GROMACS .gro file of C-alpha atoms in nm:
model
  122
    1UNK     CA    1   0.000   0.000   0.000
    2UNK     CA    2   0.287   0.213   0.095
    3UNK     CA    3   0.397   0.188  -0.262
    4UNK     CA    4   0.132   0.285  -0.431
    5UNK     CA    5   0.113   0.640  -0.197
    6UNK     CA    6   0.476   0.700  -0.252
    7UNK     CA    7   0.402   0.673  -0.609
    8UNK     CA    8   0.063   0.908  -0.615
    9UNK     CA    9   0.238   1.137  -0.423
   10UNK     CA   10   0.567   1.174  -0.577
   11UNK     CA   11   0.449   1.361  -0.893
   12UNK     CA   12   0.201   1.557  -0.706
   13UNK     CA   13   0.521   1.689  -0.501
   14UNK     CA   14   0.740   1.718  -0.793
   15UNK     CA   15   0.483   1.962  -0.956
   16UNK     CA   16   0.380   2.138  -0.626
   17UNK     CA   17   0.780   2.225  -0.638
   18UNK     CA   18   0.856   2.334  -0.991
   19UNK     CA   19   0.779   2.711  -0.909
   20UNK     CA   20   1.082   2.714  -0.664
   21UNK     CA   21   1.281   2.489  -0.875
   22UNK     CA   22   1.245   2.746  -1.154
   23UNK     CA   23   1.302   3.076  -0.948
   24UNK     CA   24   1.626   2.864  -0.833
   25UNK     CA   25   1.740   2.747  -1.179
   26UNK     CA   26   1.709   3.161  -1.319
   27UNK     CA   27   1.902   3.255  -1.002
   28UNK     CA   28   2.173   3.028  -1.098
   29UNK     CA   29   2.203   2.984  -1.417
   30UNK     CA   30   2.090   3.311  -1.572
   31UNK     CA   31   2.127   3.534  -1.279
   32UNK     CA   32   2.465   3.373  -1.177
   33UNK     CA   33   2.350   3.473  -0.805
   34UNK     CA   34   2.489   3.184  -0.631
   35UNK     CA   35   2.855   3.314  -0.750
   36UNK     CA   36   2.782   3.624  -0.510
   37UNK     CA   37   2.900   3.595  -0.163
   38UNK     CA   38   3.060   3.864   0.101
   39UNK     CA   39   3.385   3.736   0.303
   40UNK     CA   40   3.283   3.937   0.651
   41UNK     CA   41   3.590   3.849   0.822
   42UNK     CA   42   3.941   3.675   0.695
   43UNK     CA   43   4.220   3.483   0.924
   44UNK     CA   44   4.526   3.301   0.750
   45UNK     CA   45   4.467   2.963   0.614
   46UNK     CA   46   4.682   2.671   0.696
   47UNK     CA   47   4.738   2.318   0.619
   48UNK     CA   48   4.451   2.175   0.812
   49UNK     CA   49   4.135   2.338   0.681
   50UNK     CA   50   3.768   2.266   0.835
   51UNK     CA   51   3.508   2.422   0.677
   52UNK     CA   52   3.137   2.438   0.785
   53UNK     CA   53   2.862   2.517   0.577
   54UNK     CA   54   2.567   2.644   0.817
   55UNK     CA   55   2.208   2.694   0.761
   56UNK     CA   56   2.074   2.919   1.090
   57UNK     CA   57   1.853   2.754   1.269
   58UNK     CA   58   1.918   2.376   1.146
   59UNK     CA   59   2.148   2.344   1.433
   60UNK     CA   60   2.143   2.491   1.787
   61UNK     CA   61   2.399   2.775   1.761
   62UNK     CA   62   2.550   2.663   2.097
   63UNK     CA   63   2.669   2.339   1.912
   64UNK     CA   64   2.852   2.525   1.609
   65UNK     CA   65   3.000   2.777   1.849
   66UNK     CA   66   3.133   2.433   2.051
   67UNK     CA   67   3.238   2.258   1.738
   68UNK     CA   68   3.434   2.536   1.636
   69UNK     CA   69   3.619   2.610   1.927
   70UNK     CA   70   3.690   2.268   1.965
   71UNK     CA   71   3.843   2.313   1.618
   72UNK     CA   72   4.091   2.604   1.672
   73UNK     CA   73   4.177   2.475   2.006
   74UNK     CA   74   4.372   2.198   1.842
   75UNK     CA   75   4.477   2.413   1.595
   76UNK     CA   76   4.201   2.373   1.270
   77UNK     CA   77   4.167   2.673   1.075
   78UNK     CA   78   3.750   2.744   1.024
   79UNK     CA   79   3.607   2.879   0.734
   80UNK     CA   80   3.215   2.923   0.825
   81UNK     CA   81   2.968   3.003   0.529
   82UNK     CA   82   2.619   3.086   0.675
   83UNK     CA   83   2.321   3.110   0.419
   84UNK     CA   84   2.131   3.389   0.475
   85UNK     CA   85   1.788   3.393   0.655
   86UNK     CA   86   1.624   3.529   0.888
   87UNK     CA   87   1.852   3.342   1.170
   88UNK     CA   88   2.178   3.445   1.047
   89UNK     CA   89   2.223   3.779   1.163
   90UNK     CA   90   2.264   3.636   1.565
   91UNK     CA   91   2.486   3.390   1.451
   92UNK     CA   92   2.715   3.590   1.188
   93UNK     CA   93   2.728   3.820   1.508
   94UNK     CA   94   2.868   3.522   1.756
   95UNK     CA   95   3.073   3.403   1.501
   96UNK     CA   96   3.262   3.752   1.410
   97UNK     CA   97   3.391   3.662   1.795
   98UNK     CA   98   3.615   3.397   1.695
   99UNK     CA   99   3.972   3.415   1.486
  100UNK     CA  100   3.784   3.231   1.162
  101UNK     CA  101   3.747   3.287   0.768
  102UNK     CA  102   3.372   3.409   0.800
  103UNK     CA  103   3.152   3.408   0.457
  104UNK     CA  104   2.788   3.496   0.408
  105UNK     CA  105   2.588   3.419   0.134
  106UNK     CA  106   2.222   3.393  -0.019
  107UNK     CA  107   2.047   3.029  -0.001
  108UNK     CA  108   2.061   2.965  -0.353
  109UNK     CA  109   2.219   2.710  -0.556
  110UNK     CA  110   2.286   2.340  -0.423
  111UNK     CA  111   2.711   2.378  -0.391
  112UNK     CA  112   2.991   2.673  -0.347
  113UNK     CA  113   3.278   2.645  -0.534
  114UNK     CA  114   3.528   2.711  -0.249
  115UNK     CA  115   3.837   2.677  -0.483
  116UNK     CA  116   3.724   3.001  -0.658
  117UNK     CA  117   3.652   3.160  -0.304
  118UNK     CA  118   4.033   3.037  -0.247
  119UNK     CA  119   4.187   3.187  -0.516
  120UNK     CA  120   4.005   3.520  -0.501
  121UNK     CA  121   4.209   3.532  -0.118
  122UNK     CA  122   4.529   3.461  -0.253
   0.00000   0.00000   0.00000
């Protein structure tokens, strides 16, 4: 029975989303707004890289703030890239604390390309 509901429901879903998948597809491919993205605070980058791509309000911000520390206390350098929302300005604010790579961005697009993010630093 399960089957057959998964498989009713599947294309009803698929075409409830296609407004949102289209608005995303012009951002990105037409608009090229996924490419934007503001670096709100730099630190040096060395051999042992972690980098944490955060969506405010997926996870407690007590936990990333934890994780993070835990990170440069045994020497990880953090690069943090929040998508924005209506979360993000508390945590941008908490992270801008810390001696990490901080990046902001709009939630659009499935990826960052963090090699071009790389070689726009050097």
């Amino acid at each position: 029975m399960s089957l057959i509901i998964r498989t009713f429901l599947y294309p009803i879903d698929f075409i409830i989303d296609i407004p949102e998948r289209l608005i995303n597809w012009v951002r990105v491919r037409v608009l090229r707004q996924h490419n934007k993205y503001e670096i709100n605070q730099k630190c040096n980058i060395h051999s042992r890289v972690a980098i944490f791509a955060i969506y405010p309000g997926t996870s407690p911000k007590f936990s990333v703030l934890r994780a993070i520390e835990f990170l440069l206390s045994i020497n990880i350098t953090v690069i943090a890239i929040v998508n924005r929302n209506s979360k993000s300005a508390d945590l941008t604010e908490s992270l801008s604390k810390l001696p990490i790579t901080l990046i902001t961005r709009n939630n659009i697009g499935a990826d960052f390309e963090f090699l071009t993010y790389y070689r726009d630093w050097e």
